[in-house]
Structure formats: structure tokens, C-alpha cells
């Protein structure tokens, strides 16, 4: 097989860029392996004739076989392991399966099953994916990045595992989150998987169960904090920029409140970075609220919003909601008065001790109260949003009360996984006589009421946000990510919700349309970036949608036959290539 001309990486099929991979080695490479779909000619040229059974199966037949095996599994954890094994073995087939029915497979590769997988990561662990960086690597993080085989990385998802979903500190076992997130970058947004990198910053864990678990795969000591922690983060961020460029997107995921806001403020104007728990959750929640306004028939500033929770998710949603109210014409000071918060110590009010600066902004003049039922009855909010991972926090009494003083109460139970949801869809619809405008963080089955009406609960999952945001940002080479992007994203998502969807109880587009939603988000981000001079890739493409579509990953197998592809003349002129 001839060596590809220098610079052909932009135009050539991925299969032709791995000319050194032949024989047994090629079959063990997940990005290249096609299993029994290799043709006779490919088997002969690639020296794999005889290494495979003498049978030829198309990719579609291979998908069918995976589906049959998937259906044979008895638990969701087993289904998760089956799909992860497939990802390690045959990457294109893995994504072909995911995209064949994203609504069916997303709850397995991500919430809620990924939470269980992280808890059982020591048992489920098969093959390392991504990079594991520890404080012992201080001074050598750049060397670790060079160990990763791909030199072109456009997106990184990084966690330190301290606040995994609503499950708490899972340490190194939290690596399942970056792996799952990036799988959805590709399945829902079309990002190329070989250009994505999951990273675990293993600084230890304070989880005593894990520290005493012989199957725990991380460092067995308490979490490192303070200066040593910050220096490791600084070195990591700088090493990423030096290795992959200033345009490399770095998504922070599942950091604890103590670090999440601090690191976002520290890095947001220096690197191309965002925090999904703060900004992604805010965007998808705001999208749900904007869609709900089409039912209530008023403005966001007409609502009083009460948050169960005052952590990074609640504060992120609140900040973006304030921005949305300002765009409606409400002064910021008045918008803030529309938002109330409850944390583990009760209602956040002025004069209460030990309030962080972020919480202080939403502290209002009011008596201190601790019981959520009493608080709801006293404040009479029009919207109740749960993001504190306190399962069942929205009691039957609270749901009945919300329905008693609201014609159409807005109730969002956004905590993950499912057992952490503040209420079930069934309770919410039944106890409000079908008048609630409901959304959840984890999926719930449709609910049929006694009067014959059926509702399809909207899932306010961040997957509506981060794949499209990432695709747009990397497509035009943005170097900083503003809050405006997440407001714009929320508007785009809400616009995709039809009148029929709203009548069915949906506040989000069906997951079957997630790829189109991501594309629309990306196109809007790219259009705004060139209009605002925040894009760095030039010349500016005339047809931005076509340009973005050209970046999207294909799940179809490529041909390895040398005669089936001729190198473009443009590629022959380029003098450098990176792998």
C-alpha cells in the first residue's frame, strides 16, 4: 500500500492513514477493525486472509448481531459492558449501533446506567480508555500527553471524580463519565472520536469504601487539595494548549462545588473551556423553561423560580435565567429577585451565616425556613427546579400545593441518576391532575392518566447542549466560550419543540432528532462567531451548514483497497501531515 502524500489527512479516508497497520495488528485496532466486513481483496492486501473466518458480513448484519446480543443481557450494567467492549473492538460499529436508536442506547452509555457503571468500575474495568494523570506526574504532564497516539485532539472532557452525577466522590472510577460524554459527542454531534480525549485527574478520593476496596483502580489516599491541586491543574491546562493548540476545547465535568466555579472563573478567559455541570445544565434547563413559556403564555420574568439545591447546577441555571430575563427587558436587580434557593440548611436569605459569594447573590430578605414543604407553601413559586440529588424531595404534598396555586405549575426534577430524581413523572402528572409542565434529568416512561390522556416526560439532558456546542466551537476555532453561547443554544433547542410536542408533555425535541438539533446549534454558533469576529479559522465558509457537515464523523466502514481511492491534487501540494 503506498504511503499517503504529506498533508492528505484532511481529505483522505481514515483507513488510508494507517499504512503501517496490517495483519493481526490491524484487527486489534478499534478505529480500523471491520470484523467480518473486510472484503476478500482487503483481506489479501492487508495480510489478514486466514485470520478471519471465511465469511463476509455487512455492517448492517453486524449491527443486527449486536442487537441480538444486547437483548440477551439481563441487566443494564451487562448491556453497558457489552457496548464498551464493542467500542474497544470496533469503533465504527459501536457508533453505528448507537446512532441506529439513540433513544434506546443513550440511557445505557450515559445516564442513568453510567452512574451504576462508575460505582462498579472496578468490576466492569476491561481496557483503559483515555489518560490518567496524577500528582505524581507533576512536571511530566506534557510527556504523558505525548504518549497518546493521536496528535490532533480537538476536544477533551476532564474530571477529578469528586462529584459524579448525584453519587458523590467516586475518585478514579469517575472515568466512566468522560468516556460516556465523548461517546455522545460523536453519536449526537458527529465529533470524530479519534479527535476526542477523555482525561481523569486522579488526585485521590475521600471515599472510604473505595480506599478499602481491593478492586479500586485509583490512587489509594485522601484527595490532594490546595496548592498542589492547583499546580497540577495549571500544568495540565498549559500542557494541553502547548500540545493541541489554543483551540482545543476542554470540558470540565463533575468537579465538586468548591472547585467548579473557581476553576471556571480562573480559566474561562484564558482557555477554550466550559463547565458542563454549570453551563450545560443551565442551557438545557433554560431551554425547557423557554419551551414552557409557550404553554403558560407569559414571560420568564413573570415567574417566581424556587430551586431545591444551590450548587453549581442551580447557580448556573439561575445566572442564565437572569440573562434571559434581562434580554426580555427586566433589570438585573429585579430578575435576581425572581429567584429563590434552598440548600441543605434551608432557605437562602440575607443574614444567614456561611453563604458563599455565589449564593449571597440570591439571598433575599426573608425569615429563615428549613422545611421545603413550608417554603413552597410560603413562597408560592410558579416554577420548582430540583438539582440537589435528593431523591423524593418533591413530596406528594408539595406537588399538590404547586397545583393548588398555579394553573400550570412548572416542575423540573433534574437530578441524576433516576433514584435521585426529586419526584417521578407519574406522581407529578397524577398529583397535579395533568396540569404540571414536567421535565426530568433521567428518562421516565410515558404516563397515562385515568382520563385517558398520555404524557411523554421531557428529559432535560445535557446531551441536547454539549455535542452541538462542541461541534460549533471546534468547527470555527473559537478560543473562548461566552455565556451568550449557552443562551443561544437554549433558544435553538426550544425552537425545535413543536406545538404537538408541547401537547404531549414534551419540553425537548425527541432524542431521535438529536443529531439535527446539534447541527442547528453548531451552525448558529459558527454564524455568530464569524459575525462577532471570535472565529479563528479562515477563509469564512460561505455555506456554513455544508462546511460543518463536512466535519462530521461517518459511522460507515471505509474501503482499504488502494485502487478505490485516488489522492486529491490539493492534498499532493501540502507539505506537512500530523497523525
Coordinates of C-alpha atoms in Angstrom, one line a residue:
X1 CA 0.0 0.0 0.0
X2 CA 1.5 3.4 -1.0
X3 CA 2.3 5.9 1.7
X4 CA -0.2 8.8 1.6
X5 CA 1.1 12.2 0.4
X6 CA 2.1 14.6 3.1
X7 CA -0.9 16.7 4.1
X8 CA -3.6 14.4 2.8
X9 CA -5.1 13.9 6.3
X10 CA -7.7 16.5 5.6
X11 CA -9.2 14.7 2.6
X12 CA -8.2 11.1 2.8
X13 CA -10.2 8.3 4.4
X14 CA -9.0 7.4 7.9
X15 CA -8.3 3.8 6.8
X16 CA -5.6 5.0 4.4
X17 CA -3.8 7.0 7.1
X18 CA -2.7 3.9 9.0
X19 CA -0.4 2.3 6.4
X20 CA 1.7 0.5 9.0
X21 CA -1.3 -1.3 10.3
X22 CA -1.5 -4.7 8.7
X23 CA -2.3 -8.3 9.6
X24 CA -3.1 -9.2 13.2
X25 CA -2.2 -5.7 14.5
X26 CA -4.9 -4.1 12.3
X27 CA -7.6 -6.4 13.6
X28 CA -6.8 -5.3 17.1
X29 CA -7.1 -1.6 16.3
X30 CA -10.7 -0.4 17.1
X31 CA -10.6 2.5 14.7
X32 CA -9.7 0.3 11.8
X33 CA -11.3 -3.1 12.5
X34 CA -14.3 -4.0 10.4
X35 CA -14.6 -7.6 11.6
X36 CA -16.1 -9.9 9.0
X37 CA -16.9 -6.9 6.8
X38 CA -13.4 -7.0 5.3
X39 CA -13.7 -8.0 1.6
X40 CA -11.7 -10.8 0.1
X41 CA -9.5 -8.2 -1.7
X42 CA -8.9 -6.3 1.6
X43 CA -8.1 -9.4 3.5
X44 CA -5.5 -10.3 0.9
X45 CA -3.9 -6.9 0.7
X46 CA -3.9 -6.4 4.4
X47 CA -2.4 -9.8 5.2
X48 CA -5.5 -10.8 7.3
X49 CA -6.6 -13.7 5.0
X50 CA -6.9 -16.7 7.3
X51 CA -7.1 -14.6 10.4
X52 CA -10.9 -14.3 9.9
X53 CA -13.5 -16.9 9.3
X54 CA -14.2 -17.3 5.5
X55 CA -17.5 -15.4 5.8
X56 CA -18.4 -11.9 4.8
X57 CA -21.0 -9.9 6.8
X58 CA -22.1 -6.4 6.0
X59 CA -22.0 -3.7 8.7
X60 CA -25.9 -3.8 8.8
X61 CA -25.8 -7.5 9.6
X62 CA -23.2 -6.9 12.3
X63 CA -25.5 -4.3 13.8
X64 CA -28.2 -6.9 13.9
X65 CA -25.9 -9.4 15.7
X66 CA -25.0 -6.8 18.3
X67 CA -28.7 -6.0 18.9
X68 CA -29.4 -9.7 19.4
X69 CA -26.7 -9.9 22.0
X70 CA -27.8 -6.7 23.6
X71 CA -31.3 -8.1 24.1
X72 CA -29.9 -11.3 25.7
X73 CA -28.4 -9.3 28.6
X74 CA -30.3 -9.4 31.8
X75 CA -29.1 -6.1 33.4
X76 CA -28.3 -2.6 32.2
X77 CA -24.8 -3.0 33.6
X78 CA -24.3 -6.0 31.4
X79 CA -25.6 -4.1 28.4
X80 CA -23.2 -1.3 29.3
X81 CA -20.2 -3.7 29.4
X82 CA -21.3 -5.2 26.1
X83 CA -21.3 -1.8 24.4
X84 CA -18.0 -0.7 26.0
X85 CA -16.4 -4.0 24.8
X86 CA -17.7 -3.2 21.3
X87 CA -16.2 0.3 21.5
X88 CA -12.8 -1.2 22.4
X89 CA -13.1 -3.7 19.5
X90 CA -14.8 -2.0 16.6
X91 CA -15.3 1.8 16.9
X92 CA -17.4 2.4 13.8
X93 CA -19.7 -0.5 14.5
X94 CA -20.1 0.9 18.1
X95 CA -21.3 4.3 16.8
X96 CA -23.4 2.7 14.0
X97 CA -25.3 0.8 16.8
X98 CA -25.7 3.9 19.0
X99 CA -27.0 6.1 16.1
X100 CA -29.4 3.3 15.0
X101 CA -31.6 4.1 18.0
X102 CA -30.0 6.8 20.2
X103 CA -33.1 6.9 22.5
X104 CA -32.6 3.3 23.4
X105 CA -28.8 3.3 23.8
X106 CA -28.2 6.7 25.4
X107 CA -29.5 5.6 28.9
X108 CA -27.0 2.7 28.7
X109 CA -23.9 4.6 27.7
X110 CA -24.8 7.6 29.8
X111 CA -27.3 8.4 32.5
X112 CA -28.6 6.6 34.3
X113 CA -26.6 3.4 33.7
X114 CA -23.2 5.1 33.6
X115 CA -23.7 6.1 37.2
X116 CA -24.0 2.4 38.2
X117 CA -21.1 1.6 35.9
X118 CA -18.9 4.1 37.7
X119 CA -19.9 2.7 41.1
X120 CA -18.9 -0.8 39.7
X121 CA -16.0 0.4 37.6
X122 CA -13.5 -1.8 39.4
X123 CA -15.5 -4.9 38.3
X124 CA -16.5 -3.6 34.9
X125 CA -13.0 -2.3 34.0
X126 CA -11.7 -4.0 30.9
X127 CA -9.3 -1.8 29.0
X128 CA -8.1 1.7 29.8
X129 CA -9.5 4.5 27.7
X130 CA -8.0 8.0 27.8
X131 CA -5.3 9.4 30.0
X132 CA -4.9 9.0 33.8
X133 CA -2.9 11.9 35.3
X134 CA -1.9 12.0 39.0
X135 CA 0.0 14.4 41.2
X136 CA 3.0 12.0 40.9
X137 CA 3.2 13.2 37.2
X138 CA 3.8 16.8 38.1
X139 CA 6.5 18.2 35.8
X140 CA 5.8 15.5 33.2
X141 CA 2.2 16.1 32.1
X142 CA 3.4 17.2 28.7
X143 CA 5.2 13.8 28.3
X144 CA 2.0 11.9 29.2
X145 CA 0.1 13.8 26.6
X146 CA 2.7 12.8 24.0
X147 CA 2.0 9.2 25.0
X148 CA -1.5 9.5 23.5
X149 CA -1.2 8.2 19.9
X150 CA -3.2 11.0 18.2
X151 CA -1.5 14.4 17.9
X152 CA -4.7 16.1 16.6
X153 CA -7.1 16.4 19.6
X154 CA -9.9 19.0 19.3
X155 CA -12.0 18.2 22.4
X156 CA -11.1 16.9 25.9
X157 CA -13.5 16.0 28.7
X158 CA -11.8 16.0 32.1
X159 CA -12.9 15.1 35.6
X160 CA -11.4 14.6 39.0
X161 CA -14.2 12.3 40.0
X162 CA -15.2 14.2 43.2
X163 CA -18.9 14.7 42.3
X164 CA -20.1 12.1 39.9
X165 CA -23.7 12.8 39.0
X166 CA -25.6 12.7 42.3
X167 CA -23.4 9.9 43.6
X168 CA -20.6 11.8 45.2
X169 CA -16.9 11.1 45.3
X170 CA -16.1 8.1 43.1
X171 CA -12.4 9.0 42.5
X172 CA -10.8 7.3 39.6
X173 CA -13.9 5.3 38.9
X174 CA -15.4 8.5 37.6
X175 CA -13.5 8.0 34.3
X176 CA -16.7 6.4 33.0
X177 CA -18.2 10.0 32.8
X178 CA -15.6 11.5 30.3
X179 CA -15.7 8.3 28.3
X180 CA -19.5 8.4 28.1
X181 CA -19.7 12.1 27.4
X182 CA -17.3 11.8 24.5
X183 CA -19.2 8.8 23.1
X184 CA -22.2 11.2 22.9
X185 CA -20.0 14.0 21.3
X186 CA -19.8 11.6 18.4
X187 CA -23.1 9.8 18.4
X188 CA -25.2 13.0 18.9
X189 CA -22.9 15.7 17.5
X190 CA -20.7 14.0 14.9
X191 CA -17.4 14.8 16.5
X192 CA -14.7 12.5 15.3
X193 CA -13.8 10.1 18.1
X194 CA -10.1 10.0 17.2
X195 CA -10.1 13.8 17.9
X196 CA -11.5 13.4 21.4
X197 CA -9.7 12.6 24.6
X198 CA -11.1 11.6 28.0
X199 CA -8.9 12.5 30.9
X200 CA -9.0 11.6 34.6
X201 CA -7.1 13.8 37.1
X202 CA -6.7 11.2 39.8
X203 CA -5.8 13.3 42.9
X204 CA -7.1 10.6 45.3
X205 CA -10.5 10.1 46.9
X206 CA -12.2 10.7 50.3
X207 CA -14.5 7.8 49.7
X208 CA -13.5 5.3 52.4
X209 CA -15.3 2.4 50.7
X210 CA -13.2 2.9 47.6
X211 CA -10.0 3.3 49.7
X212 CA -10.7 -0.1 51.3
X213 CA -11.7 -1.8 48.0
X214 CA -9.1 -4.1 46.6
X215 CA -10.6 -3.6 43.1
X216 CA -10.3 0.2 43.2
X217 CA -8.2 1.3 40.2
X218 CA -7.1 4.7 41.5
X219 CA -4.7 6.2 44.0
X220 CA -5.5 4.9 47.5
X221 CA -5.1 8.1 49.5
X222 CA -7.1 11.1 50.5
X223 CA -7.7 13.8 48.0
X224 CA -4.9 16.3 47.4
X225 CA -6.1 19.9 47.7
X226 CA -4.7 23.4 47.9
X227 CA -1.6 24.5 46.1
X228 CA -0.6 21.0 44.9
X229 CA -4.0 20.5 43.3
X230 CA -4.0 23.9 41.6
X231 CA -0.4 23.4 40.3
X232 CA -1.4 20.1 38.7
X233 CA -4.5 21.8 37.1
X234 CA -2.3 24.7 35.8
X235 CA 0.2 22.3 34.3
X236 CA -2.4 20.2 32.7
X237 CA -4.2 23.2 31.0
X238 CA -0.9 24.6 29.8
X239 CA 0.3 21.2 28.5
X240 CA -2.9 20.7 26.6
X241 CA -2.6 24.1 24.9
X242 CA 1.0 23.5 24.0
X243 CA 0.3 20.1 22.6
X244 CA -3.0 20.6 20.8
X245 CA -3.3 24.4 20.4
X246 CA -5.3 27.2 21.9
X247 CA -8.4 26.0 20.0
X248 CA -8.6 22.7 21.9
X249 CA -11.9 22.5 23.8
X250 CA -11.6 21.5 27.4
X251 CA -14.9 20.5 29.1
X252 CA -14.8 20.3 32.9
X253 CA -17.1 17.6 34.2
X254 CA -18.3 16.5 37.7
X255 CA -15.9 18.7 39.8
X256 CA -17.2 19.5 43.3
X257 CA -18.7 22.8 44.0
X258 CA -15.6 24.0 45.8
X259 CA -13.6 23.8 42.6
X260 CA -16.2 24.0 39.8
X261 CA -16.9 27.8 39.9
X262 CA -13.4 28.7 41.0
X263 CA -11.8 26.8 38.1
X264 CA -14.3 28.1 35.6
X265 CA -13.6 31.7 36.6
X266 CA -9.9 31.1 36.6
X267 CA -9.6 29.5 33.1
X268 CA -12.6 30.7 31.1
X269 CA -10.9 33.8 29.6
X270 CA -7.5 32.1 29.2
X271 CA -8.5 28.8 27.6
X272 CA -11.3 27.4 25.4
X273 CA -13.2 25.8 28.2
X274 CA -16.5 25.4 29.9
X275 CA -18.1 23.5 32.8
X276 CA -21.0 21.3 31.7
X277 CA -22.5 20.9 35.1
X278 CA -22.8 24.7 35.4
X279 CA -23.2 26.0 31.9
X280 CA -24.5 22.9 30.1
X281 CA -27.1 22.2 32.7
X282 CA -28.1 25.9 32.7
X283 CA -28.6 25.9 29.0
X284 CA -30.8 22.7 28.8
X285 CA -32.8 23.9 31.8
X286 CA -33.4 27.3 30.3
X287 CA -34.4 25.6 27.0
X288 CA -37.1 23.8 29.0
X289 CA -38.2 27.0 30.6
X290 CA -38.4 28.8 27.3
X291 CA -40.5 25.9 25.8
X292 CA -42.7 26.0 28.9
X293 CA -43.4 29.7 28.3
X294 CA -45.2 28.7 25.1
X295 CA -47.7 26.9 27.4
X296 CA -48.0 29.4 30.2
X297 CA -48.2 32.3 27.6
X298 CA -46.1 34.8 29.5
X299 CA -42.5 35.9 30.0
X300 CA -39.8 34.3 32.1
X301 CA -39.7 37.4 34.3
X302 CA -43.3 36.8 35.2
X303 CA -42.3 33.7 37.1
X304 CA -41.0 33.1 40.6
X305 CA -38.5 30.2 40.5
X306 CA -37.6 28.2 43.5
X307 CA -34.5 25.9 43.4
X308 CA -34.1 22.8 45.6
X309 CA -30.4 23.0 45.6
X310 CA -27.9 25.8 45.5
X311 CA -24.8 24.1 44.0
X312 CA -23.2 24.6 40.6
X313 CA -26.2 23.4 38.6
X314 CA -28.7 25.6 40.4
X315 CA -26.5 28.7 40.3
X316 CA -25.7 28.0 36.7
X317 CA -29.4 27.8 35.7
X318 CA -30.1 30.9 37.8
X319 CA -27.4 33.0 36.2
X320 CA -28.5 32.1 32.7
X321 CA -32.2 32.7 33.6
X322 CA -31.2 36.2 34.8
X323 CA -29.5 36.8 31.5
X324 CA -32.7 35.7 29.7
X325 CA -34.9 38.0 31.8
X326 CA -32.5 40.9 31.0
X327 CA -33.0 40.2 27.3
X328 CA -36.7 40.5 27.9
X329 CA -36.1 44.0 29.3
X330 CA -36.0 43.3 33.0
X331 CA -33.3 45.0 35.1
X332 CA -30.8 42.5 36.5
X333 CA -31.6 43.5 40.1
X334 CA -35.3 42.8 39.5
X335 CA -34.5 39.5 37.7
X336 CA -32.5 38.3 40.7
X337 CA -35.5 38.9 43.0
X338 CA -37.5 36.3 40.9
X339 CA -35.1 33.5 42.0
X340 CA -35.0 31.8 45.4
X341 CA -32.9 28.9 46.5
X342 CA -32.9 26.2 49.2
X343 CA -29.7 24.4 50.2
X344 CA -29.1 21.7 52.8
X345 CA -29.5 24.3 55.6
X346 CA -32.8 25.7 54.3
X347 CA -33.9 28.8 52.5
X348 CA -31.1 31.1 51.5
X349 CA -31.9 34.5 53.0
X350 CA -30.0 37.7 53.9
X351 CA -28.1 37.4 57.2
X352 CA -27.8 33.7 57.1
X353 CA -24.3 32.5 58.2
X354 CA -21.7 30.9 55.9
X355 CA -23.1 31.9 52.5
X356 CA -20.7 31.7 49.6
X357 CA -20.4 34.7 47.3
X358 CA -22.3 32.8 44.6
X359 CA -25.2 32.0 47.0
X360 CA -25.2 35.5 48.5
X361 CA -26.4 37.0 45.2
X362 CA -29.7 35.1 45.6
X363 CA -30.2 35.8 49.3
X364 CA -33.3 37.8 49.9
X365 CA -34.8 39.5 52.9
X366 CA -37.0 36.8 54.5
X367 CA -37.3 34.8 57.7
X368 CA -35.1 31.6 57.8
X369 CA -37.0 28.4 56.9
X370 CA -35.8 24.8 56.7
X371 CA -38.7 22.6 55.6
X372 CA -39.2 22.5 51.8
X373 CA -42.9 21.9 52.1
X374 CA -43.3 25.0 54.3
X375 CA -41.1 27.1 52.0
X376 CA -43.1 26.1 48.9
X377 CA -46.4 26.9 50.7
X378 CA -45.0 30.3 51.8
X379 CA -43.3 31.5 48.6
X380 CA -45.9 30.0 46.2
X381 CA -43.4 29.7 43.3
X382 CA -44.6 29.2 39.7
X383 CA -41.6 27.1 38.9
X384 CA -39.9 24.5 41.1
X385 CA -36.5 23.1 40.0
X386 CA -34.7 20.3 41.7
X387 CA -30.9 19.9 41.3
X388 CA -29.7 18.8 44.7
X389 CA -29.8 15.0 44.1
X390 CA -32.2 14.5 47.0
X391 CA -34.5 11.7 45.8
X392 CA -38.2 12.3 46.5
X393 CA -37.6 15.9 47.7
X394 CA -40.8 16.9 45.9
X395 CA -43.2 15.2 48.2
X396 CA -46.8 14.5 47.3
X397 CA -47.9 17.5 49.4
X398 CA -45.5 19.8 47.5
X399 CA -46.9 18.6 44.1
X400 CA -50.4 19.1 45.3
X401 CA -49.6 22.6 46.7
X402 CA -47.9 23.6 43.4
X403 CA -51.1 22.6 41.6
X404 CA -53.3 24.5 44.1
X405 CA -51.8 27.9 43.4
X406 CA -50.7 27.5 39.8
X407 CA -52.9 26.8 36.8
X408 CA -49.8 25.2 35.0
X409 CA -47.1 24.6 37.6
X410 CA -43.6 24.2 36.1
X411 CA -41.8 21.3 37.9
X412 CA -38.3 20.1 36.9
X413 CA -36.9 17.1 38.7
X414 CA -33.4 17.3 37.1
X415 CA -31.2 15.3 39.4
X416 CA -29.4 12.1 38.2
X417 CA -29.5 9.2 38.3
X418 CA -33.2 8.1 38.4
X419 CA -33.2 7.2 42.1
X420 CA -32.0 10.8 42.8
X421 CA -34.9 12.4 41.0
X422 CA -36.9 14.8 43.2
X423 CA -40.2 13.1 42.0
X424 CA -41.4 10.6 39.4
X425 CA -43.2 11.7 36.3
X426 CA -46.1 9.5 37.3
X427 CA -46.5 11.3 40.7
X428 CA -46.1 14.7 39.1
X429 CA -48.8 14.3 36.5
X430 CA -51.2 12.4 38.7
X431 CA -51.0 14.7 41.7
X432 CA -51.3 17.8 39.6
X433 CA -54.2 16.4 37.5
X434 CA -52.1 16.5 34.4
X435 CA -51.6 20.3 34.6
X436 CA -47.9 20.2 35.5
X437 CA -45.3 21.2 32.9
X438 CA -42.7 18.5 33.8
X439 CA -39.1 17.7 32.9
X440 CA -36.6 15.4 34.4
X441 CA -32.9 14.7 34.2
X442 CA -33.2 10.9 33.8
X443 CA -35.7 9.2 31.4
X444 CA -39.2 8.3 32.6
X445 CA -41.7 6.1 30.7
X446 CA -44.9 7.8 29.3
X447 CA -47.6 8.4 31.9
X448 CA -51.3 7.5 31.1
X449 CA -53.8 9.3 33.3
X450 CA -57.2 7.9 34.3
X451 CA -58.9 10.3 31.9
X452 CA -57.1 8.7 29.0
X453 CA -54.5 11.4 28.4
X454 CA -50.9 10.2 27.9
X455 CA -47.9 12.4 28.6
X456 CA -44.3 11.9 27.4
X457 CA -42.0 13.4 30.0
X458 CA -39.3 15.7 28.6
X459 CA -35.8 14.7 29.6
X460 CA -33.7 17.8 30.3
X461 CA -30.5 16.0 29.5
X462 CA -27.3 18.0 28.8
X463 CA -26.9 15.9 25.7
X464 CA -29.0 18.5 23.9
X465 CA -26.3 21.0 24.6
X466 CA -22.7 19.9 24.7
X467 CA -22.4 17.9 21.4
X468 CA -23.7 20.8 19.4
X469 CA -21.8 23.4 21.3
X470 CA -18.6 21.4 20.9
X471 CA -19.2 20.8 17.2
X472 CA -19.7 24.5 16.6
X473 CA -16.8 25.7 18.6
X474 CA -14.2 23.4 17.1
X475 CA -15.6 23.9 13.6
X476 CA -14.7 27.6 13.6
X477 CA -11.8 27.6 16.0
X478 CA -13.2 29.6 18.9
X479 CA -10.8 30.2 21.7
X480 CA -13.1 31.4 24.4
X481 CA -16.7 30.3 25.3
X482 CA -19.0 33.1 26.5
X483 CA -22.3 32.7 28.4
X484 CA -24.1 34.1 25.4
X485 CA -23.4 30.8 23.6
X486 CA -25.4 28.8 26.2
X487 CA -28.3 31.3 26.0
X488 CA -28.3 31.0 22.2
X489 CA -28.1 27.2 22.5
X490 CA -31.2 27.2 24.8
X491 CA -33.1 29.3 22.3
X492 CA -32.2 26.9 19.4
X493 CA -33.3 23.8 21.4
X494 CA -36.6 25.4 22.4
X495 CA -37.3 26.4 18.8
X496 CA -37.1 22.7 17.8
X497 CA -40.1 21.8 20.1
X498 CA -43.3 21.7 18.1
X499 CA -46.8 22.5 19.2
X500 CA -47.6 18.8 19.1
X501 CA -44.6 18.0 21.3
X502 CA -45.9 20.5 23.9
X503 CA -49.3 19.0 23.8
X504 CA -47.7 15.6 24.5
X505 CA -45.9 17.0 27.5
X506 CA -42.5 17.2 25.8
X507 CA -40.4 20.3 26.5
X508 CA -37.5 19.0 24.4
X509 CA -37.3 17.6 20.8
X510 CA -37.4 13.8 20.6
X511 CA -34.0 12.2 21.0
X512 CA -34.4 10.7 17.5
X513 CA -33.7 14.2 16.2
X514 CA -30.7 15.0 18.4
X515 CA -28.2 14.9 15.5
X516 CA -30.2 17.6 13.7
X517 CA -30.6 19.6 16.8
X518 CA -26.8 19.5 17.4
X519 CA -26.2 20.6 13.8
X520 CA -28.6 23.6 14.2
X521 CA -26.8 24.6 17.4
X522 CA -23.4 24.3 15.7
X523 CA -24.5 26.3 12.7
X524 CA -25.9 29.1 14.8
X525 CA -22.7 29.2 16.9
X526 CA -20.5 29.4 13.8
X527 CA -22.6 32.1 12.2
X528 CA -22.4 34.2 15.4
X529 CA -18.7 33.6 15.7
X530 CA -17.9 34.9 12.3
X531 CA -20.3 37.8 12.8
X532 CA -18.6 38.7 16.1
X533 CA -15.1 38.1 14.9
X534 CA -14.5 35.3 17.5
X535 CA -13.7 32.6 14.9
X536 CA -10.1 31.9 14.0
X537 CA -10.5 29.6 11.0
X538 CA -10.4 31.5 7.7
X539 CA -11.5 32.0 5.0
X540 CA -15.0 32.1 6.3
X541 CA -17.1 29.4 4.7
X542 CA -20.0 30.7 2.6
X543 CA -22.2 27.7 3.3
X544 CA -21.7 27.2 7.0
X545 CA -24.1 24.2 7.3
X546 CA -22.3 22.4 4.4
X547 CA -19.0 23.2 6.0
X548 CA -20.0 21.8 9.3
X549 CA -21.5 18.7 7.7
X550 CA -18.1 18.1 6.0
X551 CA -16.5 17.8 9.5
X552 CA -19.0 15.2 10.8
X553 CA -17.9 11.7 11.5
X554 CA -19.2 8.9 9.3
X555 CA -20.1 5.6 11.0
X556 CA -19.9 3.7 7.7
X557 CA -16.9 1.4 7.1
X558 CA -14.3 2.8 4.7
X559 CA -12.5 0.8 2.0
X560 CA -8.9 -0.2 2.5
X561 CA -8.3 -1.0 -1.2
X562 CA -5.6 1.1 -2.7
X563 CA -7.3 1.2 -6.1
X564 CA -10.5 2.5 -4.6
X565 CA -9.1 6.0 -3.7
X566 CA -7.0 8.5 -5.6
X567 CA -5.3 11.2 -3.7
X568 CA -6.7 14.7 -4.5
X569 CA -4.4 17.1 -6.2
X570 CA -4.9 19.6 -3.5
X571 CA -3.5 17.1 -0.9
X572 CA -0.4 16.4 -3.1
X573 CA 0.6 20.1 -2.7
X574 CA 0.6 20.1 1.1
X575 CA 3.9 19.5 2.7
X576 CA 3.1 18.5 6.3
X577 CA 0.9 16.0 8.0
X578 CA 0.1 15.1 11.6
X579 CA -1.3 11.8 12.9

